[in-house]
XYZ file of C-alpha atoms in Angstrom:
221
model
C 26.274 7.875 -5.696
C 22.553 7.339 -5.033
C 20.552 4.470 -6.411
C 17.699 1.972 -6.089
C 18.834 -1.454 -4.856
C 17.468 -4.701 -6.280
C 18.096 -8.099 -4.694
C 17.064 -11.526 -5.942
C 16.926 -14.913 -4.256
C 15.878 -18.107 -5.987
C 13.607 -19.805 -3.440
C 11.106 -19.021 -0.707
C 13.470 -20.705 1.756
C 16.276 -18.334 0.841
C 13.913 -15.388 1.099
C 12.804 -16.355 4.610
C 16.234 -17.322 5.908
C 18.139 -14.430 4.356
C 20.546 -16.901 2.738
C 22.243 -14.981 -0.041
C 20.127 -11.898 0.612
C 22.312 -10.520 3.400
C 25.412 -10.999 1.268
C 23.790 -8.955 -1.510
C 22.791 -6.208 0.902
C 26.300 -6.082 2.330
C 27.812 -5.842 -1.175
C 25.500 -2.938 -2.014
C 26.221 -1.227 1.326
C 29.990 -1.432 0.784
C 29.661 -0.180 -2.771
C 27.372 2.756 -2.002
C 28.940 3.483 1.449
C 27.029 4.356 4.613
C 26.851 7.992 3.543
C 24.695 7.116 0.522
C 22.364 4.224 1.394
C 19.897 3.004 -1.261
C 16.939 5.331 -1.731
C 14.682 2.256 -2.002
C 15.283 -1.493 -1.777
C 13.359 -4.264 -3.551
C 13.735 -8.015 -3.004
C 12.514 -10.607 -5.511
C 11.882 -14.187 -4.411
C 11.987 -15.827 -7.800
C 9.981 -18.938 -8.527
C 10.703 -21.002 -11.603
C 6.954 -21.520 -11.982
C 6.207 -17.814 -12.467
C 7.199 -15.550 -15.349
C 6.219 -12.290 -13.648
C 8.812 -10.277 -11.767
C 6.733 -7.746 -9.767
C 9.563 -6.492 -7.552
C 11.794 -5.871 -10.560
C 8.981 -3.890 -12.184
C 8.609 -1.795 -9.018
C 12.365 -1.259 -8.771
C 12.620 -0.157 -12.398
C 9.602 2.158 -12.088
C 11.067 3.768 -8.983
C 14.544 4.140 -10.493
C 13.058 5.664 -13.642
C 10.817 8.029 -11.685
C 13.700 9.227 -9.513
C 16.169 9.164 -12.432
C 18.580 6.957 -10.508
C 20.471 3.794 -11.488
C 19.379 0.317 -10.465
C 22.092 -1.145 -8.222
C 22.580 -4.936 -8.286
C 25.024 -6.785 -6.022
C 26.314 -9.262 -8.598
C 25.984 -9.558 -12.327
C 24.927 -13.213 -12.012
C 21.735 -12.071 -10.248
C 20.496 -11.107 -13.717
C 22.682 -12.917 -16.212
C 20.719 -16.143 -16.637
C 17.201 -14.775 -16.917
C 16.102 -13.315 -20.240
C 12.884 -11.865 -18.748
C 14.914 -9.778 -16.293
C 17.277 -8.563 -18.985
C 14.588 -7.643 -21.495
C 12.611 -5.741 -18.849
C 15.673 -3.705 -17.889
C 16.670 -2.945 -21.460
C 13.123 -1.876 -22.335
C 12.939 0.434 -19.305
C 16.010 2.470 -20.289
C 17.178 2.489 -16.657
C 20.938 2.415 -16.081
C 22.209 -0.614 -14.135
C 25.293 -0.657 -11.903
C 26.825 -3.961 -10.772
C 28.718 -3.825 -7.465
C 31.102 -6.624 -8.491
C 32.128 -4.792 -11.682
C 31.559 -1.106 -10.787
C 33.715 0.159 -13.644
C 31.115 -1.164 -16.081
C 28.264 1.311 -16.386
C 26.686 3.706 -18.840
C 27.073 2.668 -22.483
C 29.394 -0.237 -21.609
C 26.982 -1.539 -18.984
C 24.102 -1.453 -21.461
C 26.244 -3.252 -24.048
C 26.970 -6.039 -21.555
C 23.260 -6.350 -20.746
C 22.507 -6.616 -24.458
C 25.060 -9.418 -24.825
C 23.577 -11.223 -21.830
C 20.104 -10.915 -23.345
C 21.404 -12.219 -26.687
C 22.969 -15.273 -25.040
C 19.854 -15.940 -22.947
C 17.692 -15.573 -26.057
C 19.945 -18.013 -27.928
C 19.591 -20.541 -25.125
C 15.810 -20.102 -25.180
C 15.800 -20.586 -28.957
C 17.858 -23.764 -28.718
C 15.490 -25.137 -26.079
C 12.541 -24.301 -28.339
C 14.174 -26.081 -31.276
C 14.827 -29.182 -29.185
C 11.235 -29.147 -27.941
C 9.852 -28.883 -31.485
C 12.119 -31.706 -32.623
C 10.920 -33.902 -29.763
C 7.263 -33.123 -30.584
C 7.839 -33.934 -34.263
C 9.471 -37.209 -33.335
C 6.516 -38.068 -31.118
C 4.087 -37.201 -33.907
C 6.039 -39.336 -36.370
C 5.646 -42.239 -33.962
C 1.866 -41.802 -34.220
C 1.214 -39.939 -30.987
C -1.751 -37.510 -31.249
C -0.761 -34.005 -30.165
C -3.046 -31.126 -29.188
C -3.486 -28.323 -31.719
C -3.670 -24.569 -31.493
C -7.161 -23.398 -30.533
C -6.719 -19.734 -31.356
C -6.595 -16.664 -29.126
C -9.166 -13.887 -29.003
C -7.660 -10.460 -28.484
C -9.594 -8.338 -26.027
C -9.676 -4.691 -27.172
C -9.926 -3.672 -23.520
C -6.449 -5.042 -22.774
C -4.687 -1.987 -24.204
C -6.704 0.375 -22.039
C -6.268 -1.896 -19.027
C -2.495 -1.939 -19.494
C -2.378 1.870 -19.655
C -4.542 2.129 -16.543
C -2.306 -0.331 -14.694
C 0.781 1.638 -15.663
C -0.813 4.884 -14.511
C -1.845 3.322 -11.204
C 1.659 1.955 -10.642
C 3.142 5.417 -11.148
C 0.539 7.030 -8.912
C 1.169 4.472 -6.152
C 4.824 5.546 -6.097
C 4.081 9.274 -5.871
C 0.941 9.256 -3.710
C 2.664 8.400 -0.374
C 4.897 11.456 -0.762
C 1.937 13.666 -1.665
C -0.152 12.326 1.227
C 2.666 12.984 3.687
C 2.921 16.585 2.517
C -0.854 16.942 2.540
C -0.996 15.657 6.118
C 1.385 18.470 7.052
C -1.056 21.024 5.711
C 0.418 21.547 2.232
C -1.964 22.550 -0.548
C -2.039 20.806 -3.923
C -0.055 23.688 -5.410
C 2.630 23.440 -2.707
C 2.782 19.654 -3.106
C 3.293 20.115 -6.852
C 6.144 22.547 -6.225
C 7.746 20.175 -3.715
C 7.549 17.179 -6.090
C 9.182 19.280 -8.787
C 11.909 20.491 -6.417
C 12.701 16.886 -5.459
C 13.327 16.038 -9.098
C 10.366 13.673 -9.396
C 9.068 13.885 -12.976
C 5.435 13.794 -14.015
C 4.250 10.806 -16.109
C 5.101 12.793 -19.252
C 8.079 14.623 -17.788
C 8.285 18.239 -16.747
C 7.048 20.111 -13.688
C 4.037 19.222 -11.561
C 0.894 21.292 -11.158
C -2.023 21.092 -8.716
C -4.316 19.276 -11.183
C -1.769 16.497 -11.738
C -1.300 16.023 -7.988
C -5.084 15.800 -7.539
C -5.311 13.131 -10.249
C -2.567 11.064 -8.628
C -4.317 11.169 -5.256
C -7.687 10.324 -6.778
C -6.229 7.406 -8.734
C -5.032 5.613 -5.606
C -7.848 6.767 -3.329
C -8.911 3.956 -1.056
C -5.874 1.789 -1.901
């Protein structure tokens, strides 16, 4: 099988030393065999202080673009983080776990949903305990800060769409540039992208205009 590999380590120290990372890579290599190495590999160094998971987003975007599964060494690399689980479920990308390879497709998605439900329950329980502690503090006479309100910027929706379009273009542009450097025209590049099974942002075959837009979007990046 072919797939996009995703690895996760918990600290900067682990990321630099390779502690845990090499074991994940070896598990993926054994599972996929040397004949079918990962098409792309992404490594997340997770910090408890940050909610964003940029490497996961890149891995999911690549897997979705290439219509390949996301391959994870061990189920516990995802099981305890609701943000990871929700991002995967929302993407619609299939996930394959090397330690339980028989679980994939509908069953794999069901397991992810159960993991997300448990993680969400834990988050809810933590929230309830926090609210109870705040109420107790307030009852003791402690002054607590109040909600100041949030202004919604109408530009955020457009900015999010632009960011999504740029992310897609940044995945396709290197391929297009490589073909262009070899003398291929926009029309030939479009045909090659289509033949490789790379879908357009809306699905379907590529044309010269779409290739030009992708190249223009990431020009200078």
